[in-house]
Amino acid sequence: MSPRFIDSRWLVLGLALFSVLAATVFAALSTDEAALHAVREGGPIETISAGLHFGVAALALWLWTRRGGMVGAIAVCELLMGLREIDAHKAFTTHGVFSTKQYFRPDTPGMEKAFSAIIVLLVIAAVVGSFWGARRELKALIARRAPAIYGLVTLLVTIVALKEVDGGPRMLARIGLPLSEHVYRYSLSIEEIGEMFLPLLALAVLIQITRAPSGFPAPIVMDETSAGERIAPV
């Protein structure tokens, strides 16, 4: 793989668009039963997604022990994404630690609400702390307009877009516009296969971070002659 391809600002965007294409082809070539079996909760695609997230997290953690910086934030986020894929956020709780029902429904015990709130605060602290610790490298990447920054923004936008695809069918059903099984197959395929590609997008960002020049770009210094000839007095 050529360095020019790896260092492209549009590498992560290309991977994200390819995931949509792959999901569309998968849904088109599969029957409703086969597609729904593959993308079901706890199914093979979700299992692969979790494994990829944990793999990228392990690689990022290994790199962080050698260079520190932004790769540590990638490790934390990938670990949390992997745990989400195996529904760890719903384990041992009534509604899940990230659900508002967990804190406002009367059927949730008080101690469970407190435990869930502590978990959420720890997650927030881990994410914010990892990025805060890497703030100098992050600022340098932004100053250089490094490809990793374009990739990171694309990754975040893709996560939000997939979240909307996930919630779209439920929202339409609530207003009386349920999707047909055929359309739902495409929607679910795009969501699940898109989520399976997320760790690959994160891996691309990780590689771009490690290849980015260190430090801030040198300031541009102009001498007097570069700005034009000075006019001597008559």
XYZ file of N, CA and C in Angstrom:
702
model
N 0.849 -1.193 0.000
C 0.000 0.000 0.000
C 0.885 1.245 0.000
N 0.657 2.156 -0.928
C 1.542 3.301 -1.091
C 1.333 4.313 0.033
N 2.429 5.002 0.430
C 2.305 6.048 1.454
C 1.318 7.141 1.054
N 1.270 7.447 -0.245
C 0.352 8.490 -0.706
C -1.097 8.103 -0.429
N -1.412 6.821 -0.596
C -2.772 6.343 -0.320
C -3.069 6.405 1.175
N -2.125 5.959 1.998
C -2.325 5.937 3.451
C -2.476 7.348 4.001
N -1.713 8.282 3.462
C -1.712 9.651 3.973
C -2.759 10.541 3.306
N -3.662 9.955 2.561
C -4.701 10.746 1.905
C -5.699 11.278 2.941
N -6.114 12.513 2.761
C -7.121 13.099 3.661
C -8.478 12.413 3.517
N -8.676 11.739 2.393
C -9.985 11.160 2.096
C -10.010 9.648 2.280
N -8.962 9.085 2.896
C -8.902 7.638 3.094
C -10.066 7.141 3.947
N -10.303 7.777 5.072
C -11.349 7.319 5.990
C -12.727 7.527 5.365
N -12.913 8.636 4.660
C -14.185 8.868 3.977
C -14.420 7.791 2.926
N -13.381 7.423 2.200
C -13.513 6.360 1.200
C -13.914 5.036 1.825
N -13.323 4.713 2.974
C -13.691 3.480 3.677
C -15.144 3.523 4.149
N -15.576 4.686 4.635
C -16.951 4.824 5.107
C -17.941 4.628 3.955
N -17.653 5.236 2.803
C -18.536 5.077 1.640
C -18.510 3.645 1.126
N -17.338 3.007 1.191
C -17.246 1.611 0.769
C -18.089 0.711 1.662
N -18.178 1.036 2.959
C -19.005 0.234 3.874
C -20.474 0.296 3.477
N -20.927 1.474 3.035
C -22.316 1.612 2.575
C -22.543 0.778 1.317
N -21.569 0.830 0.404
C -21.661 0.034 -0.828
C -21.686 -1.458 -0.498
N -20.806 -1.899 0.408
C -20.757 -3.317 0.782
C -22.069 -3.755 1.420
N -22.638 -2.894 2.278
C -23.907 -3.228 2.931
C -25.035 -3.323 1.920
N -25.039 -2.415 0.938
C -26.081 -2.422 -0.089
C -25.999 -3.690 -0.943
N -24.789 -4.067 -1.325
C -24.607 -5.288 -2.109
C -25.012 -6.511 -1.302
N -24.623 -6.532 -0.027
C -24.972 -7.650 0.852
C -26.495 -7.796 0.961
N -27.186 -6.671 1.181
C -28.644 -6.724 1.321
C -29.312 -7.134 0.008
N -28.745 -6.677 -1.113
C -29.340 -6.984 -2.418
C -29.193 -8.463 -2.775
N -28.094 -9.079 -2.351
C -27.821 -10.463 -2.719
C -28.343 -11.474 -1.698
N -28.861 -10.993 -0.575
C -29.329 -11.890 0.490
C -30.848 -11.910 0.549
N -31.374 -13.002 1.031
C -32.801 -13.052 1.325
C -33.054 -12.335 2.646
N -34.319 -11.989 2.909
C -34.653 -11.326 4.167
C -34.195 -12.165 5.361
N -34.443 -13.469 5.297
C -34.100 -14.353 6.412
C -32.597 -14.427 6.635
N -31.829 -14.587 5.547
C -30.371 -14.704 5.671
C -29.752 -13.395 6.162
N -30.222 -12.269 5.634
C -29.669 -10.975 6.029
C -29.955 -10.678 7.493
N -31.208 -10.894 7.907
C -31.574 -10.607 9.290
C -30.860 -11.540 10.264
N -30.561 -12.767 9.832
C -29.809 -13.687 10.682
C -28.377 -13.191 10.875
N -27.775 -12.679 9.815
C -26.379 -12.237 9.889
C -26.216 -10.966 10.710
N -27.193 -10.059 10.621
C -27.050 -8.753 11.278
C -27.841 -8.655 12.581
N -28.375 -9.766 13.061
C -29.156 -9.730 14.301
C -28.260 -9.387 15.489
N -28.907 -8.995 16.609
C -28.173 -8.719 17.843
C -27.433 -9.966 18.299
N -26.136 -9.843 18.531
C -25.340 -10.984 18.943
C -24.990 -11.920 17.812
N -25.276 -11.508 16.580
C -25.009 -12.345 15.419
C -23.559 -12.278 14.971
N -23.239 -12.927 13.840
C -21.844 -13.004 13.385
C -21.218 -11.651 13.054
N -21.969 -10.746 12.450
C -21.398 -9.446 12.091
C -21.105 -8.634 13.345
N -22.000 -8.668 14.306
C -21.769 -7.939 15.556
C -20.591 -8.531 16.327
N -20.436 -9.856 16.274
C -19.306 -10.511 16.937
C -17.991 -10.098 16.295
N -17.966 -10.055 14.953
C -16.766 -9.608 14.238
C -16.453 -8.158 14.600
N -17.489 -7.322 14.683
C -17.295 -5.912 15.032
C -16.604 -5.776 16.378
N -17.106 -6.522 17.375
C -16.518 -6.451 18.718
C -15.061 -6.899 18.697
N -14.777 -8.003 17.994
C -13.408 -8.495 17.916
C -12.463 -7.491 17.276
N -12.934 -6.818 16.215
C -12.106 -5.810 15.552
C -11.851 -4.619 16.464
N -12.882 -4.179 17.197
C -12.706 -3.067 18.132
C -11.653 -3.405 19.183
N -11.739 -4.592 19.771
C -10.777 -4.980 20.802
C -9.377 -5.130 20.213
N -9.293 -5.608 18.975
C -7.993 -5.738 18.326
C -7.326 -4.390 18.096
N -8.099 -3.412 17.587
C -7.557 -2.071 17.369
C -7.204 -1.418 18.701
N -8.034 -1.648 19.736
C -7.748 -1.102 21.062
C -6.424 -1.640 21.599
N -6.186 -2.940 21.412
C -4.940 -3.553 21.886
C -3.731 -2.973 21.140
N -3.866 -2.810 19.825
C -2.773 -2.234 19.035
C -2.506 -0.793 19.467
N -3.563 -0.015 19.647
C -3.402 1.381 20.053
C -2.764 1.484 21.439
N -3.162 0.591 22.337
C -2.573 0.592 23.679
C -1.083 0.269 23.614
N -0.730 -0.712 22.778
C 0.684 -1.073 22.604
C 1.481 0.115 22.062
N 0.924 0.827 21.089
C 1.598 1.996 20.537
C 1.707 3.109 21.573
N 0.668 3.234 22.408
C 0.679 4.293 23.431
C 1.800 4.083 24.441
N 2.106 2.832 24.766
C 3.194 2.562 25.709
C 4.544 2.957 25.128
N 4.625 3.148 23.808
C 5.883 3.486 23.161
C 5.981 4.939 22.727
N 4.840 5.572 22.485
C 4.906 6.948 21.992
C 3.974 7.904 22.724
N 2.983 7.382 23.460
C 2.031 8.248 24.150
C 1.154 9.009 23.168
N 0.526 10.051 23.630
C -0.229 10.932 22.757
C -1.602 10.430 22.345
N -1.999 10.801 21.130
C -3.355 10.577 20.640
C -3.738 9.107 20.532
N -2.759 8.228 20.340
C -3.097 6.818 20.195
C -3.727 6.267 21.476
N -3.418 6.895 22.609
C -4.052 6.483 23.860
C -5.540 6.769 23.857
N -5.930 7.905 23.271
C -7.352 8.240 23.168
C -8.067 7.257 22.242
N -7.392 6.863 21.162
C -7.968 5.869 20.260
C -8.162 4.547 20.993
N -7.186 4.164 21.821
C -7.283 2.912 22.587
C -8.489 2.929 23.515
N -8.678 4.032 24.236
C -9.808 4.139 25.166
C -11.135 4.055 24.420
N -11.260 4.819 23.343
C -12.522 4.854 22.591
C -12.822 3.504 21.941
N -11.809 2.847 21.412
C -12.028 1.548 20.786
C -12.411 0.486 21.822
N -11.810 0.546 22.993
C -12.187 -0.389 24.058
C -13.651 -0.191 24.445
N -14.065 1.056 24.590
C -15.458 1.341 24.944
C -16.417 0.915 23.832
N -16.025 1.115 22.566
C -16.871 0.694 21.460
C -17.011 -0.824 21.427
N -15.923 -1.531 21.728
C -15.993 -2.989 21.782
C -16.915 -3.475 22.885
N -16.831 -2.838 24.037
C -17.709 -3.196 25.147
C -19.170 -2.909 24.807
N -19.390 -1.833 24.067
C -20.761 -1.524 23.645
C -21.301 -2.591 22.707
N -20.445 -3.088 21.804
C -20.892 -4.100 20.843
C -21.341 -5.389 21.534
N -20.738 -5.713 22.666
C -21.151 -6.922 23.393
C -22.178 -6.593 24.458
N -22.740 -5.371 24.375
C -23.816 -4.930 25.273
C -23.398 -4.919 26.737
N -22.129 -4.596 26.993
C -21.674 -4.508 28.383
C -22.370 -3.371 29.123
N -22.804 -2.340 28.389
C -23.467 -1.198 29.033
C -24.872 -1.553 29.535
N -25.383 -2.709 29.097
C -26.706 -3.139 29.555
C -26.618 -4.243 30.606
N -25.417 -4.749 30.834
C -25.255 -5.865 31.777
C -25.491 -5.400 33.213
N -26.170 -6.236 33.972
C -26.401 -6.015 35.406
C -27.239 -4.774 35.699
N -27.902 -4.220 34.686
C -28.765 -3.063 34.908
C -30.138 -3.331 34.302
N -31.111 -2.563 34.740
C -32.482 -2.752 34.277
C -32.671 -2.267 32.845
N -32.146 -1.071 32.553
C -32.361 -0.473 31.225
C -31.070 -0.127 30.500
N -29.916 -0.234 31.146
C -28.653 0.160 30.515
C -28.163 1.491 31.037
N -26.861 1.603 31.263
C -26.322 2.790 31.931
C -26.472 4.064 31.101
N -26.622 3.952 29.782
C -26.733 5.145 28.944
C -28.179 5.487 28.574
N -29.117 4.770 29.144
C -30.534 5.036 28.875
C -31.110 5.951 29.953
N -31.880 6.947 29.531
C -32.507 7.840 30.509
C -33.525 7.089 31.368
N -34.060 5.978 30.841
C -34.999 5.170 31.617
C -34.346 4.640 32.896
N -33.039 4.392 32.819
C -32.327 3.839 33.961
C -32.382 4.775 35.169
N -32.509 6.073 34.918
C -32.428 7.055 36.002
C -33.778 7.663 36.372
N -34.774 7.531 35.506
C -36.046 8.195 35.762
C -37.225 7.235 35.933
N -37.016 5.952 35.625
C -38.092 4.986 35.818
C -38.122 4.522 37.279
N -39.307 4.396 37.869
C -39.401 3.959 39.269
C -39.030 2.494 39.493
N -38.980 1.688 38.408
C -38.658 0.275 38.579
C -37.158 0.019 38.726
N -36.341 1.081 38.635
C -34.898 0.927 38.812
C -34.530 1.219 40.259
N -33.911 0.281 40.977
C -33.517 0.509 42.380
C -32.556 1.686 42.511
N -32.613 2.362 43.633
C -31.779 3.539 43.860
C -30.291 3.241 43.781
N -29.866 2.123 44.385
C -28.450 1.762 44.348
C -27.980 1.481 42.921
N -28.881 0.905 42.112
C -28.531 0.620 40.724
C -28.377 1.917 39.940
N -29.230 2.902 40.241
C -29.098 4.210 39.593
C -27.761 4.841 39.943
N -27.386 4.771 41.218
C -26.114 5.352 41.655
C -24.932 4.644 40.993
N -24.998 3.314 40.927
C -23.929 2.533 40.296
C -23.806 2.904 38.822
N -24.948 3.027 38.147
C -24.941 3.377 36.723
C -24.349 4.761 36.505
N -24.703 5.702 37.371
C -24.184 7.067 37.240
C -22.669 7.097 37.425
N -22.163 6.302 38.349
C -20.716 6.237 38.582
C -20.010 5.691 37.342
N -20.596 4.658 36.728
C -20.012 4.076 35.516
C -19.947 5.117 34.399
N -21.029 5.864 34.223
C -21.067 6.886 33.180
C -19.998 7.954 33.435
N -19.861 8.378 34.687
C -18.855 9.387 35.024
C -17.441 8.874 34.770
N -17.212 7.591 35.069
C -15.894 7.000 34.805
C -15.598 6.950 33.311
N -16.613 6.621 32.516
C -16.444 6.587 31.063
C -16.104 7.982 30.530
N -16.863 8.978 30.998
C -16.610 10.360 30.564
C -15.206 10.791 30.976
N -14.816 10.461 32.204
C -13.482 10.832 32.694
C -12.390 10.173 31.867
N -12.595 8.911 31.482
C -11.591 8.197 30.690
C -11.429 8.830 29.313
N -12.547 9.156 28.663
C -12.483 9.744 27.316
C -11.884 11.147 27.372
N -12.426 11.995 28.266
C -11.930 13.372 28.371
C -10.464 13.377 28.805
N -10.133 12.523 29.775
C -8.757 12.473 30.255
C -7.773 12.035 29.182
N -8.167 11.069 28.348
C -7.264 10.598 27.295
C -7.018 11.674 26.246
N -8.055 12.421 25.892
C -7.877 13.494 24.916
C -7.143 14.686 25.533
N -7.408 14.947 26.812
C -6.711 16.043 27.487
C -5.216 15.748 27.568
N -4.867 14.505 27.849
C -3.463 14.133 27.909
C -2.772 14.226 26.568
N -3.550 14.143 25.492
C -2.987 14.200 24.140
C -3.233 15.553 23.481
N -3.587 16.551 24.289
C -4.017 17.826 23.711
C -2.921 18.511 22.888
N -1.653 18.368 23.303
C -0.583 19.010 22.542
C -0.462 18.396 21.148
N -0.490 17.071 21.077
C -0.401 16.415 19.765
C -1.635 16.717 18.932
N -2.807 16.768 19.573
C -4.041 17.075 18.856
C -3.980 18.477 18.255
N -3.487 19.445 19.037
C -3.356 20.811 18.527
C -2.371 20.869 17.363
N -1.288 20.098 17.468
C -0.301 20.080 16.395
C -0.877 19.473 15.116
N -1.658 18.418 15.259
C -2.285 17.791 14.094
C -3.262 18.753 13.430
N -4.007 19.494 14.248
C -4.952 20.476 13.700
C -4.193 21.590 12.991
N -3.103 22.067 13.615
C -2.313 23.151 13.019
C -1.724 22.734 11.681
N -1.339 21.471 11.563
C -0.772 20.968 10.314
C -1.843 20.544 9.306
N -3.099 20.549 9.743
C -4.187 20.024 8.905
C -3.840 18.613 8.434
N -3.416 17.809 9.393
C -2.957 16.458 9.097
C -4.114 15.579 8.625
N -3.829 14.595 7.777
C -4.884 13.677 7.318
C -5.622 13.000 8.468
N -4.933 12.768 9.587
C -5.576 12.122 10.732
C -6.738 12.940 11.274
N -6.653 14.259 11.176
C -7.750 15.115 11.657
C -8.971 14.966 10.754
N -8.755 14.944 9.451
C -9.859 14.707 8.520
C -10.477 13.334 8.791
N -9.616 12.353 9.045
C -10.114 11.012 9.337
C -10.885 10.952 10.629
N -10.404 11.651 11.651
C -11.083 11.649 12.944
C -12.463 12.287 12.845
N -12.549 13.409 12.133
C -13.852 14.075 11.945
C -14.796 13.168 11.161
N -14.281 12.531 10.113
C -15.106 11.615 9.320
C -15.606 10.460 10.173
N -14.742 9.930 11.034
C -15.128 8.831 11.918
C -16.255 9.251 12.850
N -16.150 10.432 13.440
C -17.189 10.917 14.356
C -18.516 11.137 13.620
N -18.445 11.708 12.422
C -19.667 11.931 11.625
C -20.300 10.593 11.249
N -19.484 9.602 10.925
C -20.000 8.279 10.563
C -20.708 7.631 11.743
N -20.148 7.770 12.933
C -20.786 7.204 14.139
C -22.154 7.825 14.357
N -22.238 9.151 14.228
C -23.528 9.844 14.401
C -24.519 9.411 13.326
N -24.053 9.299 12.077
C -24.932 8.896 10.973
C -25.482 7.486 11.191
N -24.631 6.571 11.652
C -25.091 5.201 11.905
C -26.083 5.152 13.057
N -25.889 6.036 14.024
C -26.844 6.115 15.136
C -28.216 6.546 14.619
N -28.223 7.475 13.673
C -29.486 7.922 13.085
C -30.126 6.809 12.261
N -29.315 6.054 11.526
C -29.843 4.925 10.756
C -30.444 3.875 11.690
N -29.818 3.689 12.832
C -30.305 2.727 13.815
C -31.667 3.138 14.375
N -31.795 4.408 14.705
C -33.041 4.874 15.323
C -34.125 5.258 14.335
N -33.765 5.398 13.058
C -34.735 5.835 12.057
C -35.968 4.959 11.947
N -35.826 3.631 11.803
C -37.016 2.774 11.677
C -37.957 2.868 12.877
N -37.403 2.967 14.077
C -38.258 3.081 15.269
C -39.002 4.406 15.281
N -38.332 5.473 14.875
C -38.973 6.787 14.832
C -40.097 6.803 13.804
N -39.860 6.207 12.641
C -40.896 6.161 11.604
C -42.079 5.292 12.040
N -41.796 4.208 12.761
C -42.880 3.342 13.241
C -43.762 4.070 14.241
N -43.151 4.936 15.060
C -43.933 5.674 16.072
C -44.894 6.662 15.441
N -44.567 7.160 14.239
C -45.461 8.123 13.590
C -46.333 7.448 12.531
N -46.360 6.117 12.583
C -47.245 5.376 11.698
C -46.704 5.107 10.310
N -45.380 5.131 10.156
C -44.770 4.868 8.853
C -43.727 3.755 8.974
N -44.174 2.558 9.317
C -43.214 1.463 9.480
C -42.584 1.064 8.142
N -41.325 0.628 8.198
C -40.626 0.190 6.990
C -41.069 -1.220 6.612
N -41.083 -1.488 5.329
C -41.341 -2.847 4.882
C -40.133 -3.717 5.236
N -40.327 -5.021 5.240
C -39.220 -5.926 5.571
C -38.065 -5.763 4.597
N -38.400 -5.523 3.344
C -37.365 -5.360 2.319
C -36.508 -4.130 2.605
N -37.157 -2.991 2.880
C -36.423 -1.746 3.160
C -35.695 -1.859 4.495
N -36.341 -2.496 5.475
C -35.716 -2.666 6.790
C -34.436 -3.496 6.689
N -34.422 -4.466 5.770
C -33.226 -5.279 5.557
C -32.059 -4.412 5.120
N -32.314 -3.478 4.214
C -31.256 -2.578 3.766
C -30.806 -1.659 4.901
N -31.757 -1.124 5.644
C -31.426 -0.220 6.750
C -30.564 -0.906 7.802
N -30.980 -2.106 8.189
C -30.244 -2.839 9.218
C -28.874 -3.275 8.709
N -28.788 -3.623 7.448
C -27.501 -4.025 6.869
C -26.522 -2.861 6.856
N -26.998 -1.686 6.475
C -26.128 -0.503 6.455
C -25.647 -0.180 7.856
N -26.548 -0.289 8.842
C -26.154 0.017 10.219
C -25.113 -0.971 10.738
N -25.399 -2.267 10.637
C -24.527 -3.276 11.229
C -23.200 -3.411 10.477
N -23.241 -3.416 9.155
C -21.996 -3.514 8.393
C -21.204 -2.213 8.521
N -21.917 -1.092 8.588
C -21.236 0.180 8.842
C -20.525 0.169 10.182
N -21.179 -0.388 11.209
C -20.543 -0.490 12.523
C -19.367 -1.467 12.498
N -19.447 -2.489 11.661
C -18.327 -3.419 11.545
C -17.109 -2.727 10.925
N -17.353 -1.714 10.086
C -16.254 -0.979 9.466
C -15.670 0.089 10.393
N -16.377 0.457 11.467
C -15.884 1.522 12.350
C -14.487 1.250 12.890
N -14.195 0.032 13.387
C -12.824 -0.193 13.854
C -11.785 -0.104 12.744
N -12.173 -0.392 11.495
C -11.249 -0.247 10.379
C -10.993 1.232 10.093
N -12.023 2.046 10.243
C -11.842 3.490 10.111
C -10.919 4.003 11.221
N -11.141 3.495 12.434
C -10.295 3.898 13.564
C -8.853 3.454 13.348
N -8.663 2.274 12.750
C -7.319 1.785 12.457
C -6.627 2.694 11.445
N -7.365 3.143 10.443
C -6.791 4.061 9.455
C -6.356 5.370 10.117
N -7.200 5.899 11.014
C -6.840 7.118 11.754
C -5.605 6.866 12.611
N -5.553 5.707 13.244
C -4.414 5.343 14.097
C -3.115 5.343 13.296
N -3.143 4.736 12.123
C -1.954 4.688 11.273
C -1.547 6.098 10.834
N -2.537 6.915 10.478
C -2.226 8.279 10.049
C -1.630 9.105 11.185
N -2.083 8.864 12.411
C -1.514 9.577 13.558
C -0.043 9.217 13.728
N 0.272 7.940 13.623
C 1.659 7.511 13.823
C 2.577 7.988 12.703
N 2.024 8.284 11.539
C 2.823 8.738 10.406
C 2.923 10.258 10.327
N 2.145 10.958 11.132
C 2.141 12.422 11.071
C 3.437 12.984 11.652
N 3.963 14.082 11.074
C 5.157 14.725 11.643
C 4.872 15.209 13.056
N 5.870 15.135 13.917
C 5.691 15.578 15.298
C 5.885 17.081 15.391
N 5.251 17.664 16.393
C 5.419 19.094 16.637
C 4.553 19.966 15.752
N 4.639 21.282 15.993
C 3.857 22.255 15.251
C 4.610 22.651 13.986
N 3.870 23.066 12.944
C 4.561 23.515 11.726
C 5.391 24.757 12.001
N 6.515 24.855 11.323
C 7.394 26.010 11.521
C 6.715 27.270 10.992
N 6.848 28.386 11.713
C 6.247 29.633 11.229
C 6.937 30.121 9.958
N 6.170 30.785 9.113
C 6.718 31.333 7.865
C 7.356 32.681 8.152
N 8.633 32.811 7.826
C 9.369 34.054 8.068
C 9.692 34.688 6.722
N 9.298 35.916 6.562
C 9.562 36.625 5.304
C 10.633 37.686 5.536
N 11.666 37.706 4.683
C 12.659 38.769 4.798
C 12.213 39.978 3.978
N 12.998 41.018 4.036
C 12.587 42.273 3.387
C 12.534 42.160 1.866
N 13.438 41.345 1.324
C 13.469 41.244 -0.139
C 12.336 40.407 -0.682
N 11.826 39.462 0.142
C 10.743 38.636 -0.326
C 9.439 39.380 -0.404
N 9.314 40.455 0.330
C 8.090 41.239 0.318
C 8.109 42.279 -0.808
N 9.227 42.400 -1.510
C 9.320 43.380 -2.584
C 10.537 44.271 -2.378
N 11.029 44.910 -3.401
C 12.188 45.754 -3.316
C 11.850 47.035 -2.537
N 12.748 47.404 -1.628
C 12.564 48.668 -0.902
C 12.990 49.826 -1.804
N 12.226 50.884 -1.752
C 12.529 52.054 -2.583
C 13.475 52.974 -1.837
N 14.611 53.225 -2.414
C 15.601 54.110 -1.781
C 15.154 55.550 -1.902
N 15.391 56.362 -0.891
C 15.006 57.782 -0.955
C 15.802 58.536 -2.019
N 15.159 59.522 -2.685
C 15.818 60.311 -3.740
C 16.663 61.389 -3.103
